[in-house]
Coordinates of N, CA and C in Angstrom, one line a residue:
X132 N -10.7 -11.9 -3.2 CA -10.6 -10.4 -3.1 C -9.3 -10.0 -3.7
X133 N -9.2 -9.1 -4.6 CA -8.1 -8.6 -4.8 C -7.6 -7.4 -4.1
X134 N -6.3 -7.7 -3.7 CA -5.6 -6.9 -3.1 C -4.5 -6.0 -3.9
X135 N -4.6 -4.8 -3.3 CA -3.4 -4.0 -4.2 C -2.6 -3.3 -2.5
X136 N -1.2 -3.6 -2.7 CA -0.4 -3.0 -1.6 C 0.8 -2.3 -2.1
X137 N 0.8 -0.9 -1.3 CA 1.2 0.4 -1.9 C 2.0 0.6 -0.9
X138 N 3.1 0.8 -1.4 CA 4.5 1.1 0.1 C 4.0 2.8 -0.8
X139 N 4.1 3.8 0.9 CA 3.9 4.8 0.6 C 5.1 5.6 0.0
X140 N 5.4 6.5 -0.7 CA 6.0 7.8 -1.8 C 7.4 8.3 -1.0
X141 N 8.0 8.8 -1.4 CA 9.4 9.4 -0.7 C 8.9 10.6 0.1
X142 N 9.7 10.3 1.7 CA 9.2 11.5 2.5 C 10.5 12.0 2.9
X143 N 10.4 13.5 3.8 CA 11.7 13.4 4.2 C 12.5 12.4 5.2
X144 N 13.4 12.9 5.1 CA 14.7 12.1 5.5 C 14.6 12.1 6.8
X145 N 14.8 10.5 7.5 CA 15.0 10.7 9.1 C 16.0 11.3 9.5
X146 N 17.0 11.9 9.2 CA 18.1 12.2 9.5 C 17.8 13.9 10.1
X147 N 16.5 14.3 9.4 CA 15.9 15.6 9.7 C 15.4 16.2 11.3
X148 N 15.8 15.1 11.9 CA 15.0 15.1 13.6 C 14.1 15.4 13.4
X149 N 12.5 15.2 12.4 CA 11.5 15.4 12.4 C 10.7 13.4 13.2
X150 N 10.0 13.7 13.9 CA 9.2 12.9 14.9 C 8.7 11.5 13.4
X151 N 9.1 10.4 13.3 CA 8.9 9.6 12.0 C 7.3 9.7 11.6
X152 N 6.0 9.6 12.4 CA 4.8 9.7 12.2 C 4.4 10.9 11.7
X153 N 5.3 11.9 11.5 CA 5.2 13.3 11.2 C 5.8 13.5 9.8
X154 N 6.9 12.6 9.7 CA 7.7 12.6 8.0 C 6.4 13.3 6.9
X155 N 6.6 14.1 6.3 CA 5.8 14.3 4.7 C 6.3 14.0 3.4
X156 N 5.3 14.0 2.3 CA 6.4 13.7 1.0 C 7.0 14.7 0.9
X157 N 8.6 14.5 -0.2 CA 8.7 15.5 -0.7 C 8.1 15.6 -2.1
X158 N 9.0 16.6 -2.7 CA 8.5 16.6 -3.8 C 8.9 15.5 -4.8
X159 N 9.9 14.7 -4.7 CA 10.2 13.7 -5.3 C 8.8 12.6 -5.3
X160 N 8.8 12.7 -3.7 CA 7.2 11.5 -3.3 C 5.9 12.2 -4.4
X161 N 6.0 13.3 -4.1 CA 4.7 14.0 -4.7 C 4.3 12.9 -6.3
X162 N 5.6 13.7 -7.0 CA 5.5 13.2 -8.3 C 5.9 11.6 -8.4
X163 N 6.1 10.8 -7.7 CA 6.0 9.2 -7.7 C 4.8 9.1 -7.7
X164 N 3.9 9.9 -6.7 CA 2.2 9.3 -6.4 C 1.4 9.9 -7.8
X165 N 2.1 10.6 -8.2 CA 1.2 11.4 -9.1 C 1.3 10.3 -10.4
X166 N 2.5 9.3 -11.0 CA 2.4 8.6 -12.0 C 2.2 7.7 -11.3
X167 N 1.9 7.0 -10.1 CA 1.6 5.8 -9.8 C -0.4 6.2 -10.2
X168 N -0.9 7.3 -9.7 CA -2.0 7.4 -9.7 C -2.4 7.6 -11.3
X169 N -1.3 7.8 -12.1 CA -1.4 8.2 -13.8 C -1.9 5.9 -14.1
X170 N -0.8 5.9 -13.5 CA -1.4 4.0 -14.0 C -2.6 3.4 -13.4
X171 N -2.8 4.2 -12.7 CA -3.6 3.5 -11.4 C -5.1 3.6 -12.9
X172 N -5.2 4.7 -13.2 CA -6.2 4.9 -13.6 C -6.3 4.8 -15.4
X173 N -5.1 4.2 -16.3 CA -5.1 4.2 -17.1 C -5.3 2.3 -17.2
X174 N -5.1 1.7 -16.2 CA -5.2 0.5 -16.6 C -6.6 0.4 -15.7
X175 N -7.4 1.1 -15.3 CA -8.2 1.0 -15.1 C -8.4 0.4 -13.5
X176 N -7.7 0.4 -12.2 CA -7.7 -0.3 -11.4 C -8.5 0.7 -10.1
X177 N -9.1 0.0 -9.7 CA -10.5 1.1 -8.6 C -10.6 -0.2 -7.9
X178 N -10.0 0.1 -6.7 CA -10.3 -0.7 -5.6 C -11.8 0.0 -5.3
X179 N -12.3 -0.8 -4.5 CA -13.8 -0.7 -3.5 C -13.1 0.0 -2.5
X180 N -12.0 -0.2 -1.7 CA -11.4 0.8 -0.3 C -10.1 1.4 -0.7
X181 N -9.8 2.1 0.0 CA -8.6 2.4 0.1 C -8.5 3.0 1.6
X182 N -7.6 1.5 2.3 CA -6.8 1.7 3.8 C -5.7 2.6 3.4
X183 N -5.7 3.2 4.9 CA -4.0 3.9 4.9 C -3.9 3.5 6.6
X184 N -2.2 3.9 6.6 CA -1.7 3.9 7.7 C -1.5 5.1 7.8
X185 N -2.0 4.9 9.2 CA -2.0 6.7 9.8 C -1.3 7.7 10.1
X186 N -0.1 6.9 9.6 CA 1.2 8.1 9.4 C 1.3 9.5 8.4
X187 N 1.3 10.4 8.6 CA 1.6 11.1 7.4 C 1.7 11.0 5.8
X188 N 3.0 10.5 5.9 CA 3.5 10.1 4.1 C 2.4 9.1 3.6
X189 N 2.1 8.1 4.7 CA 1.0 7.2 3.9 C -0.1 7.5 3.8
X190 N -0.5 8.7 4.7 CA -1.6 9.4 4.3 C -1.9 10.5 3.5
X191 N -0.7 10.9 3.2 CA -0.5 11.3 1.8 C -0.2 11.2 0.7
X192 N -0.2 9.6 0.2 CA 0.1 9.0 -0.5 C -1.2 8.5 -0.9
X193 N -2.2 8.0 -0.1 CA -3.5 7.6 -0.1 C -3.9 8.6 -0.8
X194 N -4.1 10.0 -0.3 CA -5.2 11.1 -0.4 C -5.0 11.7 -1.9
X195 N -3.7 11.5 -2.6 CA -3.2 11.3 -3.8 C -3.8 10.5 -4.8
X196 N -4.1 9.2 -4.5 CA -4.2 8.4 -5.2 C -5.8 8.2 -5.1
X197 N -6.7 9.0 -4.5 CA -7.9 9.8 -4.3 C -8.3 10.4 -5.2
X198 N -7.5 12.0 -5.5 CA -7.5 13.0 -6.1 C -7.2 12.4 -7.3
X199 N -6.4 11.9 -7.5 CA -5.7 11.7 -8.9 C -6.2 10.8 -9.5
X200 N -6.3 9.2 -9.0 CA -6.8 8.1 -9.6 C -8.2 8.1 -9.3
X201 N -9.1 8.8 -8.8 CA -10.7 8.8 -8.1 C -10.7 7.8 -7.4
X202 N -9.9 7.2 -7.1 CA -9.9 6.2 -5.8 C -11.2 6.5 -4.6
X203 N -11.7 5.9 -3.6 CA -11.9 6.2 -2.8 C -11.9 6.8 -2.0
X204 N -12.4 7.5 -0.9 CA -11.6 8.5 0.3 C -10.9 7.6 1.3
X205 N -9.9 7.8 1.6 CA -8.8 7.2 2.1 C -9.2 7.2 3.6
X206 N -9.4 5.6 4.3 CA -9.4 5.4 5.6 C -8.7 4.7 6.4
X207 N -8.2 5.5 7.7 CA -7.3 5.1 8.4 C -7.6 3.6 8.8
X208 N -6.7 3.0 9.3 CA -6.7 1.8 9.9 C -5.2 1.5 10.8
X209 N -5.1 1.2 11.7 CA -4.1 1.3 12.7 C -3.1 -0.3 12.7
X210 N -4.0 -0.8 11.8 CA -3.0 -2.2 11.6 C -2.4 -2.2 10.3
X211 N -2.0 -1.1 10.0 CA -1.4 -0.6 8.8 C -0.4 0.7 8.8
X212 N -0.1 0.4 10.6 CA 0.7 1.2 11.0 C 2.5 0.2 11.4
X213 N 3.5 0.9 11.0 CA 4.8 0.3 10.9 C 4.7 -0.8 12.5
X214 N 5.5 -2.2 12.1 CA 5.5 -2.6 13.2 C 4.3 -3.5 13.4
X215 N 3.2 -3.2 12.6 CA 2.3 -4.9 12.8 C 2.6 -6.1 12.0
X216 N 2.6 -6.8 13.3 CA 2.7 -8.2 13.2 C 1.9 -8.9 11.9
X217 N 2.5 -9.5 10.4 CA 1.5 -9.3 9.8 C 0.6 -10.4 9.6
X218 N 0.5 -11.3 10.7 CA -0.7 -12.0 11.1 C -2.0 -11.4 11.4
X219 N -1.7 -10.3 12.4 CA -2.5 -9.4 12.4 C -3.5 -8.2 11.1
X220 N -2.3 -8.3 10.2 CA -2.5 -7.6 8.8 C -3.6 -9.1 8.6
X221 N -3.4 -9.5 8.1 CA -3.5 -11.3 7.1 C -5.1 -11.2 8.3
X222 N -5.9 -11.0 9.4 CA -6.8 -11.7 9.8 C -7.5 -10.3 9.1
X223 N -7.3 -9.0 9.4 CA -8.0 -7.7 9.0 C -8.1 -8.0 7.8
X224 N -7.5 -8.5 6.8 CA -7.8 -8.5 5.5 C -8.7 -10.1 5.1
X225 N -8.6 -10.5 5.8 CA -9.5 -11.9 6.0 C -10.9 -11.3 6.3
X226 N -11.2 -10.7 7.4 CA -12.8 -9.9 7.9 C -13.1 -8.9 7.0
X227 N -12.4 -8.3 5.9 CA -13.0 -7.7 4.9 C -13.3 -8.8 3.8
X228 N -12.7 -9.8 3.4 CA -12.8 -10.6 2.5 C -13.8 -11.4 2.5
X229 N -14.1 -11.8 3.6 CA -15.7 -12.6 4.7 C -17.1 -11.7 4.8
X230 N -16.6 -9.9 4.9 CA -17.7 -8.8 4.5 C -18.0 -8.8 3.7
X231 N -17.6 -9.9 2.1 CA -18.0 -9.7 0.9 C -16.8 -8.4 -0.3
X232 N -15.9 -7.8 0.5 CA -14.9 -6.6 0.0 C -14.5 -7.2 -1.5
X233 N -14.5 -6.8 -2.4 CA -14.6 -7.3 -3.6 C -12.8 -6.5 -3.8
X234 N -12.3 -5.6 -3.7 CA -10.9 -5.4 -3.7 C -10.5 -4.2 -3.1
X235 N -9.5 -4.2 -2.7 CA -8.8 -3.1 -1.5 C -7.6 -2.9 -1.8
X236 N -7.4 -1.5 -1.4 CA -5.9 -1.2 -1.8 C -5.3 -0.5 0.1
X237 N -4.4 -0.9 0.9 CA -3.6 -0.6 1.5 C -2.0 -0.1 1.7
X238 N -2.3 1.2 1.9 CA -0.9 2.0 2.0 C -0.2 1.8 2.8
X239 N 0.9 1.2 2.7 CA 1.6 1.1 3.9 C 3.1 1.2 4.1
X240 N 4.0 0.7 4.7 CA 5.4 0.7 5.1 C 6.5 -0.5 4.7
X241 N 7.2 -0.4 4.5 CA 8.1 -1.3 4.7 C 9.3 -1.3 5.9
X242 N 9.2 -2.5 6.5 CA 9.1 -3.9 6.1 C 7.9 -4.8 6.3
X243 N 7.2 -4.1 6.8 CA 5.6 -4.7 6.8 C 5.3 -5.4 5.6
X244 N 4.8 -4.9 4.1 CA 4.4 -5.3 3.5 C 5.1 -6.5 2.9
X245 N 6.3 -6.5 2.6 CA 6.7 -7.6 2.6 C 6.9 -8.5 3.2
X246 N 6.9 -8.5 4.7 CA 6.3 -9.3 5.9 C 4.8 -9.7 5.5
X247 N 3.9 -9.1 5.2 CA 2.6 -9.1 4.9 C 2.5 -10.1 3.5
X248 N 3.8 -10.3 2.5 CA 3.4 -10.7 0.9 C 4.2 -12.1 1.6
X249 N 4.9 -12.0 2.6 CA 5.5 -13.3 3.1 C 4.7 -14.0 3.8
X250 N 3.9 -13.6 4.4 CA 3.2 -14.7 5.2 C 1.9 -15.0 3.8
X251 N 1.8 -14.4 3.3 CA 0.3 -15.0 1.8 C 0.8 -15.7 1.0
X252 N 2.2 -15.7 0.7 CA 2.4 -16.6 -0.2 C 3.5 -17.5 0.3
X253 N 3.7 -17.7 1.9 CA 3.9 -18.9 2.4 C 5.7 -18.8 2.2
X254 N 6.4 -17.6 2.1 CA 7.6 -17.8 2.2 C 8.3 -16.6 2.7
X255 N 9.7 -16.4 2.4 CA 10.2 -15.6 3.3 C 10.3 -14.3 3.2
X256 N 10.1 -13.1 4.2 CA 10.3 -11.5 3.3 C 11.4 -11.0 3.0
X257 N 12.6 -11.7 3.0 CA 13.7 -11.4 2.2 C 13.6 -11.3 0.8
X258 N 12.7 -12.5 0.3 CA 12.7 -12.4 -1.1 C 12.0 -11.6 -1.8
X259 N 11.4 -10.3 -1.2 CA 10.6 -8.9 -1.6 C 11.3 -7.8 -1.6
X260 N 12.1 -6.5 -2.3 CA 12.0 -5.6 -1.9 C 11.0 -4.7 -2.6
X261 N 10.5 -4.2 -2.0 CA 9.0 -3.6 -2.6 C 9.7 -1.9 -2.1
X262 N 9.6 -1.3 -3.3 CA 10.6 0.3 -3.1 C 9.1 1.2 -3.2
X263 N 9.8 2.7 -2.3 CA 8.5 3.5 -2.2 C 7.9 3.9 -3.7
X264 N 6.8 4.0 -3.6 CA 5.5 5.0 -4.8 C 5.4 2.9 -5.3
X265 N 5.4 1.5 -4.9 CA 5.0 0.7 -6.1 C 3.7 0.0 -5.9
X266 N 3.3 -0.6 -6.2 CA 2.4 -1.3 -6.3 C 2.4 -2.7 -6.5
X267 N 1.7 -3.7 -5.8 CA 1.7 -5.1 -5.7 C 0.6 -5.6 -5.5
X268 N 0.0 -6.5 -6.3 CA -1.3 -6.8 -6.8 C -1.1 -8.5 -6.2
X269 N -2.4 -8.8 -5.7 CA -2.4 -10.4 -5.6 C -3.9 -10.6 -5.4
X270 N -4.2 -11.9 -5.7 CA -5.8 -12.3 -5.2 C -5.7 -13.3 -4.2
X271 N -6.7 -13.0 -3.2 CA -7.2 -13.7 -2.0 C -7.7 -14.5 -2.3
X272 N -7.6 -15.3 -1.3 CA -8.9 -16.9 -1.4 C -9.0 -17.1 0.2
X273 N -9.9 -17.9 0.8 CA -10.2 -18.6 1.7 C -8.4 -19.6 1.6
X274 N -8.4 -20.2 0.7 CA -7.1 -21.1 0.1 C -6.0 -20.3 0.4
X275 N -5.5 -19.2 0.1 CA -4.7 -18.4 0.3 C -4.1 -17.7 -0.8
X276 N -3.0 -16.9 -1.2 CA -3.2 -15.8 -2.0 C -2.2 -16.4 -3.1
X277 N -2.3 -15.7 -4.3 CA -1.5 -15.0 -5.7 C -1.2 -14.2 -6.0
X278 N 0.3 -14.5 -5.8 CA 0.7 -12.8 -6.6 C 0.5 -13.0 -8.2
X279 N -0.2 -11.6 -8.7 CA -0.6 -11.6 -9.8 C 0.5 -10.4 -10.2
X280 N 0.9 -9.1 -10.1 CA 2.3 -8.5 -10.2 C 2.8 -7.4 -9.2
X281 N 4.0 -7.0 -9.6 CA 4.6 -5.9 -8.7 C 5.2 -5.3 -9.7
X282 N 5.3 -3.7 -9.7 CA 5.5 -2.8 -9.8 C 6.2 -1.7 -9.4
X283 N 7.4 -1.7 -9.3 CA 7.6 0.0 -8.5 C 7.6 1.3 -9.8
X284 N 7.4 2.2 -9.0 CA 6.9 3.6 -9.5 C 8.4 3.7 -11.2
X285 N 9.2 3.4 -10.7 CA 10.1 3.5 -12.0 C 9.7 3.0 -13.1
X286 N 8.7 2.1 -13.3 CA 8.4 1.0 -14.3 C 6.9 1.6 -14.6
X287 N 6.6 2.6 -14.2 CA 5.3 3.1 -14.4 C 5.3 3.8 -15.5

């Protein structure tokens, strides 16, 4: 299965006393999703799903990459919310990959995802920083995973 993992777009600032599940993009985020979704669809990449976490920013980062790249309609999933364990991540993406899921793209957070690229490719998530609006591609196996590349929104 190929996997594409999307740390979601710039939102505002925690320092805003806004509730973190509530954060939105700004406009900086806007236009990161907007050329991530410009690549998304110029190299041709269409996942079969597209998970989000059900946070705001990541769900508007999803709904983006919808409109913009014709992605899929963007569905929540609660193990793609800040703070899972990413064993938990690694078995949900195992029972899609066992459904036959041919490739999937998941929005999510950091430090998750790189918790998530650390436990697939068997080493530590220090060695990831994965920055908002990028993109990180790898393929699944039964065997276990390949990173094939990463991207942040700057390089797009």
């Amino acid at each position: 299965m190929l996997l594409y993992l999307v740390r979601h777009a710039t939102a505002q600032d925690r320092s805003l006393g806004i509730a973190d599940p509530m954060r939105h993009l700004v406009d900086k985020g806007i236009k990161q999703t907007q050329r991530l979704a410009e690549f998304c669809k110029k190299q041709q990449l269409e996942p079969e799903l597209l998970l989000t976490s059900p946070l705001v920013r990541a769900e508007q980062t999803a709904a983006l990459l919808h409109l913009q790249a014709g992605w899929p309609e963007p569905q929540q999933r609660a193990w793609l919310i800040i703070d899972t364990l990413p064993e938990v991540q690694l078995k949900a993406l195992t029972e899609l990959m066992l459904q036959g899921v041919s490739s999937v793209c998941c929005v999510g957070h950091e430090p998750d995802i790189s918790a998530l690229l650390a436990v697939l490719l068997n080493t530590e998530a220090g060695h990831f920083l994965i920055k908002k609006a990028s993109v990180t591609a790898l393929e699944l196996t039964q065997q276990g995973a390949v990173l094939l590349w990463s991207l942040p929104v700057a390089l797009l």
